[in-house]
Amino acid sequence: MEQTDPNADAALIARATWHPTEAHRREANWTRFLAFAGLGDYPALEARAAADPDWFWRRLIDFLDVRFETPFSTVRDLSAGIAHARWCVGGRMNMTVTLLDRHLAAGRGAHPALVFEAEDGAVRTLTYAGLARQVDTLAAGLVREGVRPGDVVGLFLPMIPEAVVAFLAVARVGGVVLPLFSGFGAAALATRLADVGAVAVITAEGTRRRGRASPLKATLDAALAQAPAVRRVVVVPTGRNAPMQAGRDLWWDEAATGDGPFAPVIVDADHPVMVIHTSGTSGKPKGTVHTHCGFTVKTGEDYLLAFDLKPSDRWMWMSDMGWLIGPIQIAATLLAGATLLLAEGGPDYPQAGRLWRMVEDHRLTMLGLSPTIARLMKAHGAAEAEKYDLSTLRAVASTGEPWDLASWAWIMDHVLKGRGPLMNNAGGTEVGGIIATNVLYPIKPTSFHGPIPGTGADIAAEDGSRAGVGQVGELVMREACIGTTRGLWQDEARYMESYWSRFPGTWAHGDWVVRDADGAWFVQGRADDTIKLAGKRTGPAEIEALLLATGKVKDAAAVAVPDPVKGSAVVCAVIPAAEVPADAALAELLARAVTRGLGAPFRPQRVLFVSDLPRTRNLKVMRRVIRAVLAGTSPGDLAALVNPQTVEELRRLCAG
């Protein structure tokens, strides 16, 4: 989906532009940080951070009060090159000390850390002290069950309190968290568990989505036949009806049996705390690696500074553990000392305005909101939003997808109503958060101000130089950033090829971006064929592998096309195998295969039967051509095609 033209509909843009008040500037965490750093204004911070990144990261670590058992001697070591920066060298720590112990020591144990609302409306609350007790109890149980520092533990959980407890408990014992999307099918689970050699998985019997039970344990059982390294499964009960394998499976209360405080396992500051997968356009999912110091500090910059999260905030971002926002919102909330609302199910069930009702009931002050959810809620109408008291809401945060102007303006008009900003950001899983953001300046609709300090973010032209005003270029980072993945899990060659080969010495992120005459940045879309639906991302290869595994097709290509509600939808072009009828039954069989493997959000909107796929002379499938034909736009230069007749075939199918 392309971003709205900055020059379109000037009146709507003017109305939806946010102008910070003096009170907003005065009370912003950016302003507090400027004072802490001894700087007079934000441009001074940008200049100092660019000239002396080590100074910036040290001051930020001190400002965030990140705790180290052994202080680091060097904040940033580039001796192995920018692609292999080492951070907080010599320091030893455990992230959970900063997120939990620090607040207990400050006497804030009674402050609510988590509020959970089930789809049926039931509510649970955990204070900081209660959360710490549960984390210690599970941590002790994990150690007893053989989890050691460096061991990978999968979390196949919906956004329930146990997901937060499990995330922190694995980190506390020095383990490595593997977050998994709760809607994955068995094939996607098995691929990720096997890729990292996970030794344990924490899951739930099931969850509920739109009134229907969604089994998790049964899906995991099917996946574990292909992930032999997993030796222990811990199950959060919902009815205690799931089959349990003797010697492998334990109920949560059987595993979480520690007695008293559990001393955190102290590890090197750059020790991995999480590996989370992101998919490109080909090959297996890429396991990005995040560390105790890197994940903590970068999350602090992004959420406490860029999103202005404060201890008094109560907020929610409807997400999933398998998307980076899931783990990040846990760390951000606890770093800030705020309160996080977790919600089972979707934003518009059982009430069309459930999202707005939760803002009212739980007195939320901030809301994370993807453009996809904004379009969904907009479809229910302004009257639905205006049934509820949203006056506590002071800001909306967004990242992960391009916005359209109409949806942005709708949120400003009917949700925020002038009380605060919609804060847009660009970044990703590989960088641990944000590359470009909004700060203390007016915010044009769908835009962001520009680089977040410490990244050296820029818009690169084809030759790697800085792109000019109005020139579409690629989002890059010219400086090492503390949140960036420390590589790809056991895949150094792919790490270098994916991110550092396009512009040597510069991180190429894969987003097209343009800067307008006022300096505002606008995302234009992905530079590759990655498919992103409802904030969750996969590569065509994963979908295509599921189609081919049916044995019913010879070849396949999956692309994303614009959708008025979801933002994007999957369309698959397939070549049926010999003697296989190209009919509705086959289309349904293929759609079910994708749904079983990757979950319902990835169910194809349409399956097209073709005689061949557009290919280059080395037989590479040109997905951009398929996508353009389906979207009714120009497919561009077709000179490289060995079989241009396939384009006309696709056009006939679209017209038919």
XYZ file of C-alpha atoms in Angstrom:
656
model
C 0.000 0.000 0.000
C 1.482 3.327 -0.974
C 1.611 6.219 1.435
C -0.680 9.176 0.794
C 0.803 11.929 -1.377
C 1.853 14.704 1.048
C 0.378 17.305 -1.329
C -3.053 15.675 -1.629
C -6.119 17.137 0.058
C -4.438 20.126 1.688
C -7.437 20.951 3.858
C -7.560 17.487 5.384
C -3.813 17.509 5.970
C -4.018 20.890 7.686
C -6.865 19.749 9.932
C -5.113 16.510 10.913
C -1.696 18.060 11.587
C -0.738 17.972 15.267
C 0.760 21.099 16.815
C 2.294 20.456 20.244
C 1.229 22.809 22.981
C 3.655 24.436 25.382
C 2.394 22.095 28.093
C 3.126 19.102 25.883
C 6.669 20.308 25.214
C 7.265 21.121 28.865
C 6.055 17.760 30.164
C 7.550 15.541 27.447
C 10.201 12.992 28.359
C 12.317 14.411 25.528
C 12.403 17.693 27.456
C 13.417 15.904 30.657
C 16.206 14.143 28.797
C 17.454 17.406 27.266
C 17.730 18.889 30.760
C 19.430 15.730 32.061
C 21.931 15.912 29.190
C 22.560 19.624 29.716
C 21.314 20.660 26.269
C 19.162 23.623 25.356
C 16.982 22.166 22.607
C 16.354 19.166 20.400
C 18.565 20.291 17.473
C 21.451 20.486 19.950
C 20.761 16.863 20.927
C 20.700 15.763 17.293
C 24.009 17.472 16.644
C 25.729 16.139 19.784
C 24.459 12.572 19.228
C 25.684 12.614 15.618
C 29.096 13.970 16.584
C 29.599 11.754 19.654
C 27.397 8.628 19.677
C 29.230 7.173 22.690
C 28.273 10.232 24.741
C 24.640 9.874 23.667
C 24.318 6.206 24.591
C 26.025 6.719 27.983
C 23.719 9.610 28.849
C 20.660 7.615 27.746
C 21.668 4.586 29.837
C 22.066 6.832 32.875
C 18.766 8.616 32.200
C 16.880 5.318 31.929
C 18.531 4.030 35.130
C 19.532 0.746 33.502
C 21.134 -1.395 36.206
C 24.458 -3.248 35.830
C 25.908 -5.710 38.335
C 29.339 -4.938 36.869
C 29.676 -1.556 35.112
C 30.728 -1.583 31.481
C 34.070 -0.097 30.466
C 33.222 0.740 26.842
C 29.755 1.598 25.622
C 30.469 0.822 21.953
C 33.281 -1.200 20.385
C 33.554 -1.014 16.579
C 36.889 -2.822 16.270
C 35.223 -5.668 14.321
C 33.383 -3.237 12.035
C 30.050 -1.458 12.185
C 28.134 -4.644 11.336
C 29.563 -6.374 14.412
C 29.485 -3.653 17.044
C 29.839 -4.797 20.655
C 27.920 -2.917 23.329
C 28.406 -2.228 27.046
C 31.702 -4.122 26.892
C 32.772 -5.574 30.229
C 29.363 -4.967 31.773
C 27.319 -7.714 33.412
C 23.623 -7.521 34.158
C 20.212 -9.092 33.901
C 17.469 -7.084 32.226
C 14.873 -8.097 34.825
C 16.709 -6.215 37.588
C 15.954 -2.962 35.771
C 12.407 -3.982 34.892
C 11.334 -5.427 38.258
C 13.755 -5.248 41.202
C 14.398 -1.531 40.720
C 10.704 -0.722 41.231
C 10.371 -2.955 44.286
C 13.398 -1.281 45.851
C 11.761 2.095 45.199
C 8.627 1.027 47.100
C 6.356 0.747 44.054
C 5.428 -2.904 44.542
C 1.731 -2.095 44.997
C 1.491 -0.236 41.677
C -0.451 -2.205 39.047
C 1.853 -3.644 36.400
C -0.645 -5.669 34.347
C -4.387 -5.692 33.817
C -5.823 -8.502 31.703
C -9.252 -8.606 30.086
C -10.447 -11.919 28.647
C -12.751 -11.999 25.657
C -15.660 -12.800 27.992
C -14.908 -9.657 30.021
C -13.221 -11.287 33.040
C -10.424 -9.128 34.461
C -7.239 -9.967 36.361
C -4.677 -7.558 37.811
C -1.051 -8.054 38.853
C 0.928 -5.510 40.846
C 4.673 -5.122 40.435
C 5.189 -7.170 43.598
C 2.762 -9.860 42.458
C 4.386 -10.035 39.033
C 7.847 -10.342 40.579
C 6.681 -13.218 42.806
C 5.272 -15.125 39.841
C 8.407 -14.515 37.782
C 10.634 -15.810 40.592
C 8.431 -18.871 41.062
C 8.525 -19.836 37.402
C 12.229 -19.017 37.079
C 13.036 -21.455 39.879
C 10.903 -24.096 38.193
C 12.615 -23.604 34.833
C 16.040 -24.083 36.416
C 14.817 -27.213 38.151
C 13.593 -28.515 34.797
C 17.041 -28.044 33.292
C 16.890 -24.656 31.545
C 20.370 -23.133 31.593
C 21.836 -19.780 30.500
C 21.818 -19.629 26.703
C 19.047 -22.214 26.301
C 16.248 -21.129 23.958
C 12.679 -21.361 25.293
C 9.730 -20.838 22.943
C 6.695 -18.829 24.061
C 3.624 -19.977 22.132
C 1.140 -17.919 24.096
C -1.620 -15.362 23.580
C -1.278 -11.988 25.314
C -2.200 -13.219 28.795
C -0.409 -12.415 32.086
C 1.416 -15.739 31.907
C 3.080 -14.551 28.674
C 4.633 -11.651 30.575
C 5.629 -13.888 33.489
C 7.179 -16.430 31.117
C 9.090 -13.803 29.125
C 10.622 -12.351 32.278
C 11.286 -15.736 33.910
C 13.251 -17.002 30.907
C 15.271 -13.788 30.869
C 15.842 -14.001 34.626
C 17.487 -17.436 34.348
C 19.716 -16.258 31.489
C 17.725 -18.121 28.858
C 16.838 -16.860 25.394
C 13.163 -16.144 24.655
C 11.736 -17.285 21.323
C 8.396 -15.452 20.868
C 5.981 -17.282 18.548
C 2.825 -15.919 16.908
C -0.156 -17.537 18.625
C -1.901 -17.984 15.266
C 0.877 -20.042 13.683
C 0.178 -23.474 12.292
C 2.329 -26.498 13.044
C 4.658 -26.057 10.058
C 5.586 -22.474 10.931
C 6.137 -23.420 14.573
C 8.337 -26.381 13.720
C 10.521 -24.308 11.393
C 11.268 -21.710 14.052
C 11.738 -24.119 16.955
C 14.120 -26.261 14.934
C 16.020 -23.262 13.580
C 17.150 -22.192 17.054
C 17.242 -25.596 18.743
C 14.692 -24.641 21.393
C 14.854 -26.947 24.439
C 11.486 -26.003 25.951
C 8.198 -24.344 25.039
C 5.689 -22.566 27.247
C 2.190 -22.622 25.787
C -1.485 -22.571 26.756
C -4.178 -25.156 26.187
C -5.913 -22.629 24.019
C -7.392 -19.174 23.753
C -10.552 -17.631 22.346
C -10.921 -15.636 19.176
C -14.311 -14.206 18.260
C -16.165 -16.624 20.479
C -14.428 -19.729 19.189
C -11.877 -21.846 20.987
C -8.469 -21.769 19.343
C -6.288 -24.726 20.369
C -2.611 -24.026 20.985
C -1.396 -27.170 22.725
C -2.707 -29.438 19.951
C -0.971 -27.329 17.307
C 2.261 -27.415 19.264
C 2.047 -31.197 19.663
C 1.887 -31.548 15.873
C 4.870 -29.235 15.452
C 7.077 -31.002 17.995
C 7.328 -34.091 15.805
C 9.671 -31.929 13.711
C 11.491 -30.168 16.588
C 13.208 -32.994 18.485
C 15.367 -30.743 20.666
C 12.328 -29.674 22.736
C 12.394 -31.756 25.902
C 9.960 -29.859 28.156
C 6.544 -28.251 27.544
C 4.823 -26.103 30.171
C 1.075 -25.615 29.634
C -1.155 -22.854 31.003
C -4.467 -24.628 31.693
C -7.814 -23.436 30.401
C -9.755 -26.637 31.105
C -7.104 -29.293 31.712
C -8.461 -31.350 28.849
C -5.393 -31.335 26.594
C -3.472 -34.613 26.235
C -0.216 -34.429 28.228
C 2.835 -36.436 27.201
C 4.443 -38.084 30.202
C 8.019 -37.037 30.772
C 7.689 -33.953 28.572
C 4.578 -31.961 29.504
C 3.827 -30.150 32.763
C 0.932 -27.952 33.776
C 1.941 -24.400 34.705
C 1.303 -24.959 38.421
C 3.480 -28.089 38.351
C 6.380 -26.152 36.834
C 6.054 -22.854 38.736
C 6.901 -24.163 42.178
C 9.742 -21.974 43.414
C 9.784 -20.856 47.030
C 10.795 -17.264 47.723
C 12.868 -14.793 45.715
C 14.968 -16.097 42.835
C 18.307 -14.357 42.362
C 18.658 -13.276 38.722
C 21.371 -15.008 36.718
C 23.916 -12.328 35.866
C 25.219 -12.527 32.295
C 27.318 -10.405 29.970
C 25.457 -7.236 29.028
C 25.418 -8.282 25.361
C 24.222 -11.811 26.166
C 21.207 -12.792 24.008
C 17.841 -12.372 25.706
C 15.599 -12.972 22.703
C 15.662 -14.385 19.191
C 12.652 -13.347 17.132
C 12.074 -14.284 13.522
C 11.337 -12.043 10.611
C 10.817 -13.264 7.070
C 12.238 -11.945 3.834
C 11.281 -12.731 0.290
C 13.077 -16.066 0.108
C 14.558 -18.730 2.299
C 13.759 -19.696 5.845
C 12.671 -17.110 8.458
C 15.528 -14.991 9.798
C 16.256 -15.242 13.522
C 17.213 -11.786 14.797
C 19.170 -11.684 18.063
C 18.551 -9.123 20.827
C 20.473 -8.693 24.070
C 19.954 -7.658 27.678
C 21.560 -4.235 27.283
C 20.515 -3.622 23.681
C 16.847 -4.506 24.045
C 16.485 -2.576 27.303
C 18.197 0.619 26.185
C 16.664 0.768 22.711
C 13.180 0.096 24.079
C 13.737 2.923 26.544
C 14.714 5.346 23.801
C 11.773 4.355 21.612
C 8.988 4.179 24.179
C 9.983 6.449 27.023
C 11.363 9.180 24.744
C 9.727 8.811 21.309
C 6.343 7.596 22.617
C 6.596 9.567 25.882
C 5.540 6.681 28.139
C 5.387 7.724 31.800
C 4.885 5.932 35.168
C 1.341 7.307 35.387
C 0.316 5.856 32.022
C -2.123 3.006 31.527
C -1.852 1.759 27.992
C -2.531 -1.041 25.540
C -1.286 -2.180 22.150
C -3.363 -5.116 20.886
C -0.690 -7.373 19.517
C 0.854 -10.809 19.854
C 4.040 -12.241 21.307
C 5.171 -13.243 17.812
C 5.370 -9.619 16.613
C 8.134 -7.467 18.123
C 5.522 -5.152 19.630
C 4.491 -7.981 21.993
C 7.831 -8.314 23.817
C 8.606 -4.594 23.466
C 5.448 -3.458 25.239
C 6.354 -5.686 28.184
C 9.834 -4.197 28.492
C 8.619 -0.645 27.837
C 5.877 -0.756 30.464
C 8.134 -2.133 33.164
C 11.024 0.149 32.290
C 8.706 3.141 32.647
C 6.958 1.777 35.733
C 3.613 2.111 33.940
C 0.582 -0.199 33.653
C -0.087 -2.446 30.653
C -3.515 -3.705 29.594
C -3.505 -7.106 27.909
C -6.603 -8.182 26.006
C -7.604 -11.591 24.707
C -9.287 -11.665 21.307
C -9.874 -8.834 18.862
C -10.686 -5.112 19.023
C -14.256 -5.360 17.700
C -15.652 -8.498 19.362
C -17.935 -9.133 21.205
C -18.823 -5.441 20.796
C -18.039 -3.564 17.583
C -16.515 -0.852 19.760
C -14.697 -3.145 22.189
C -11.423 -1.252 21.717
C -13.056 2.051 22.656
C -14.966 0.440 25.506
C -11.675 -0.825 26.979
C -10.218 2.685 26.799
C -13.163 3.889 28.884
C -13.337 0.972 31.334
C -9.607 0.832 32.043
C -8.978 4.603 31.867
C -6.269 4.199 29.261
C -4.036 7.188 28.620
C -2.143 5.794 25.613
C -3.032 3.418 22.809
C -0.849 1.588 20.323
C -2.692 1.344 17.042
C -1.691 -0.089 13.676
C -3.223 1.345 10.489
C -4.939 -2.011 9.938
C -6.823 -1.777 13.239
C -7.561 1.882 12.587
C -9.199 0.969 9.267
C -11.145 -1.828 10.922
C -12.496 0.437 13.664
C -13.182 3.234 11.190
C -15.385 0.825 9.227
C -17.661 0.546 12.289
C -18.242 4.303 12.124
C -17.606 7.371 14.227
C -20.833 6.871 16.157
C -19.437 3.635 17.585
C -16.320 5.396 18.867
C -18.344 8.268 20.269
C -20.458 5.933 22.434
C -17.518 5.783 24.829
C -15.639 8.236 27.005
C -12.178 8.485 25.467
C -11.193 11.633 27.331
C -8.402 9.920 29.297
C -6.549 9.161 26.049
C -3.665 11.589 25.553
C -1.802 9.984 22.640
C -1.823 7.213 20.048
C 1.382 5.488 18.950
C 1.887 3.636 15.694
C 4.589 1.759 13.833
C 5.019 -1.135 11.451
C 2.868 -0.208 8.428
C 2.245 2.790 6.163
C -0.820 4.861 6.988
C -3.468 6.230 4.640
C -4.533 9.835 5.102
C -8.240 9.145 5.649
C -7.639 6.701 8.507
C -5.081 8.986 10.150
C -7.484 11.932 10.005
C -10.311 9.761 11.358
C -8.282 8.881 14.459
C -7.366 12.520 14.999
C -10.994 13.676 14.532
C -12.968 10.989 16.346
C -10.590 9.409 18.857
C -8.010 11.957 19.975
C -10.184 15.041 19.245
C -7.259 17.428 19.599
C -6.098 16.153 22.998
C -2.825 14.727 21.744
C -0.746 13.417 18.867
C -0.786 10.351 16.684
C 2.932 9.474 16.760
C 4.197 7.611 13.707
C 7.445 5.685 13.527
C 9.438 3.484 11.154
C 11.702 0.626 12.159
C 11.534 -3.108 12.475
C 12.350 -6.369 14.168
C 15.933 -6.398 12.924
C 16.773 -3.074 14.564
C 14.883 -3.775 17.774
C 12.493 -0.883 17.303
C 12.581 2.574 15.770
C 14.849 4.160 13.156
C 12.810 7.280 12.403
C 10.240 8.954 14.618
C 8.224 12.001 15.678
C 9.566 14.271 18.404
C 8.654 17.752 19.680
C 7.633 19.274 16.350
C 4.298 19.476 14.493
C 3.301 16.119 12.973
C 1.935 16.038 9.442
C -0.513 13.203 8.817
C 1.152 9.857 7.936
C 4.628 11.348 8.414
C 7.464 11.279 10.896
C 10.040 13.928 11.748
C 13.131 11.965 10.766
C 15.999 10.077 12.433
C 15.861 9.027 16.045
C 19.199 9.909 17.711
C 21.928 7.289 17.711
C 21.001 5.603 14.425
C 22.407 7.888 11.771
C 19.178 7.238 9.868
C 19.073 8.644 6.361
C 17.359 8.253 2.986
C 19.829 6.797 0.488
C 19.731 7.254 -3.259
C 20.601 4.429 -5.622
C 24.329 5.125 -5.289
C 24.203 5.324 -1.485
C 24.405 9.116 -1.283
C 21.753 11.146 0.527
C 18.538 11.367 -1.500
C 17.275 14.834 -2.294
C 13.942 16.414 -1.437
C 11.147 14.546 -3.199
C 13.487 11.741 -4.262
C 12.387 8.288 -3.152
C 15.248 6.401 -1.530
C 15.954 3.560 0.835
C 15.822 3.905 4.618
C 19.321 3.290 5.973
C 21.360 3.640 9.169
C 24.855 5.076 8.886
C 25.723 4.536 12.561
C 25.764 1.435 14.753
C 22.653 1.304 16.950
C 22.449 -0.452 20.309
C 19.131 -2.152 19.457
C 20.212 -3.708 16.167
C 20.308 -7.494 15.932
C 23.694 -8.988 16.762
C 23.444 -11.010 13.569
C 21.098 -13.733 12.367
C 20.943 -16.869 14.461
C 23.835 -19.036 13.222
C 23.717 -17.442 9.761
C 26.474 -14.863 9.364
C 26.529 -14.921 5.566
C 22.817 -14.196 5.295
C 23.108 -11.385 7.863
C 25.755 -9.607 5.815
C 23.953 -10.209 2.536
C 20.554 -9.094 3.846
C 21.529 -5.833 5.530
C 25.108 -4.755 4.804
C 25.810 -5.669 1.178
C 23.751 -3.019 -0.633
C 25.698 -0.051 0.752
C 28.981 -1.208 2.368
C 29.268 0.071 5.925
C 25.614 1.132 5.959
C 22.545 -0.752 7.183
C 19.929 -1.048 4.387
C 16.531 -1.487 5.986
C 14.353 -2.233 2.967
C 11.770 0.583 3.216
C 11.297 3.195 0.510
C 11.091 6.686 2.019
C 10.742 10.216 0.666
C 11.412 13.595 2.324
C 9.260 16.634 1.521
C 10.315 20.275 1.343
C 9.481 20.810 5.029
C 11.724 17.925 6.079
C 8.893 15.489 6.926
C 9.538 11.854 5.981
C 6.970 9.508 4.399
C 7.239 5.724 4.023
C 6.397 4.553 0.507
C 6.445 0.803 1.139
C 8.824 -2.137 1.237
C 11.742 -2.435 -1.088
C 11.276 -6.199 -1.262
C 8.363 -8.587 -1.530
C 7.720 -9.078 2.163
C 4.053 -9.658 2.971
C 2.712 -7.916 6.063
C -0.836 -8.507 7.304
C -2.370 -6.999 10.450
C 1.078 -6.074 11.731
C 2.490 -9.572 11.179
C 5.021 -10.270 8.511
C 6.026 -13.251 6.418
C 7.863 -13.892 3.195
C 6.359 -15.333 0.011
C 8.576 -18.388 0.370
C 6.750 -19.579 3.493
C 3.347 -19.346 1.817
C 4.612 -20.895 -1.385
C 6.189 -23.798 0.496
C 2.830 -24.603 2.076
C 1.144 -24.568 -1.342
C 3.785 -26.802 -2.895
C 3.653 -29.215 0.054
C 0.108 -30.185 -0.933
C 1.485 -31.921 -4.024
C -1.313 -30.331 -6.034
C 0.681 -27.537 -7.693
C 3.849 -27.368 -9.758
C 4.835 -23.842 -8.822
C 3.406 -20.892 -6.950
C 3.896 -17.219 -6.186
C 2.353 -15.312 -3.284
C 1.965 -11.533 -3.271
C 0.170 -8.914 -1.223
C -2.401 -6.618 -2.814
C -4.174 -3.581 -1.331
C -7.295 -4.289 0.732
C -9.644 -1.501 1.912
C -9.971 -2.905 5.457
C -6.906 -5.019 6.192
C -4.494 -2.876 4.239
C -3.150 -5.923 2.420
C -4.447 -9.324 1.386
C -2.683 -12.385 -0.003
C -3.253 -13.544 -3.572
C -1.618 -16.742 -4.830
C -0.858 -17.525 -8.452
C -0.331 -21.267 -8.918
C 0.415 -23.738 -11.704
C -1.697 -26.854 -11.039
C 0.078 -30.195 -11.165
C -0.638 -32.500 -14.070
C -4.072 -34.137 -13.983
C -5.189 -31.921 -11.064
C -8.423 -30.041 -11.890
C -8.082 -26.264 -11.545
C -11.385 -25.766 -9.775
C -12.952 -24.281 -6.654
C -12.179 -27.415 -4.655
C -8.469 -27.037 -5.369
C -8.563 -23.327 -4.505
C -10.174 -24.134 -1.155
C -7.671 -26.920 -0.456
C -4.761 -24.535 -1.096
C -6.303 -21.774 1.011
C -6.727 -24.201 3.904
C -3.087 -25.291 3.575
C -1.902 -21.713 4.019
C -4.283 -21.133 6.921
C -3.128 -24.277 8.728
C 0.500 -23.379 8.276
C 0.529 -19.669 9.056
C -2.840 -18.891 10.624
C -6.119 -17.321 9.519
C -4.746 -13.799 8.784
C -2.759 -15.260 5.879
C -5.665 -17.070 4.193
C -5.483 -16.119 0.489
C -8.122 -13.713 -0.704
C -7.897 -15.340 -4.130
C -6.134 -18.256 -5.812
C -5.376 -17.781 -9.516
C -4.644 -20.772 -11.750
C -2.023 -19.925 -14.396
C -0.066 -21.826 -17.049
C 3.201 -20.224 -15.948
C 4.596 -17.443 -13.746
C 6.447 -14.346 -14.979
C 10.150 -15.265 -14.895
C 13.485 -13.689 -15.620
C 15.947 -15.394 -17.880
C 17.474 -17.193 -14.913
C 13.909 -18.411 -14.091
C 13.484 -16.197 -11.025
C 9.800 -15.404 -10.473
C 9.064 -11.688 -10.786
C 6.519 -11.189 -7.995
C 6.473 -7.446 -8.494
C 4.940 -8.026 -11.942
C 2.185 -10.211 -10.506
C 1.498 -7.696 -7.751
C 1.316 -4.791 -10.197
C -1.077 -6.570 -12.569
C -3.379 -7.534 -9.705
C -3.334 -3.976 -8.355
C -3.996 -2.490 -11.796
C -0.753 -0.523 -11.870
C 2.130 -0.535 -14.322
C 4.355 -3.609 -14.014
C 7.342 -1.533 -15.112
C 10.145 -2.759 -17.332
C 9.406 -6.246 -18.665
C 12.555 -6.613 -20.731
C 13.979 -9.223 -18.390
C 10.981 -11.520 -18.785
C 11.556 -14.766 -20.636
C 7.797 -15.357 -20.976
C 5.973 -11.998 -21.338
C 2.781 -13.794 -22.389
C 2.207 -14.594 -18.702
C 1.447 -10.922 -18.058
C -1.437 -10.979 -20.532
C -2.724 -14.192 -18.998
C -2.771 -12.563 -15.552
C -4.608 -9.543 -16.963
C -7.263 -11.774 -18.519
C -7.747 -13.590 -15.219
C -8.121 -10.315 -13.345
C -10.639 -9.039 -15.876
C -12.611 -12.283 -15.915
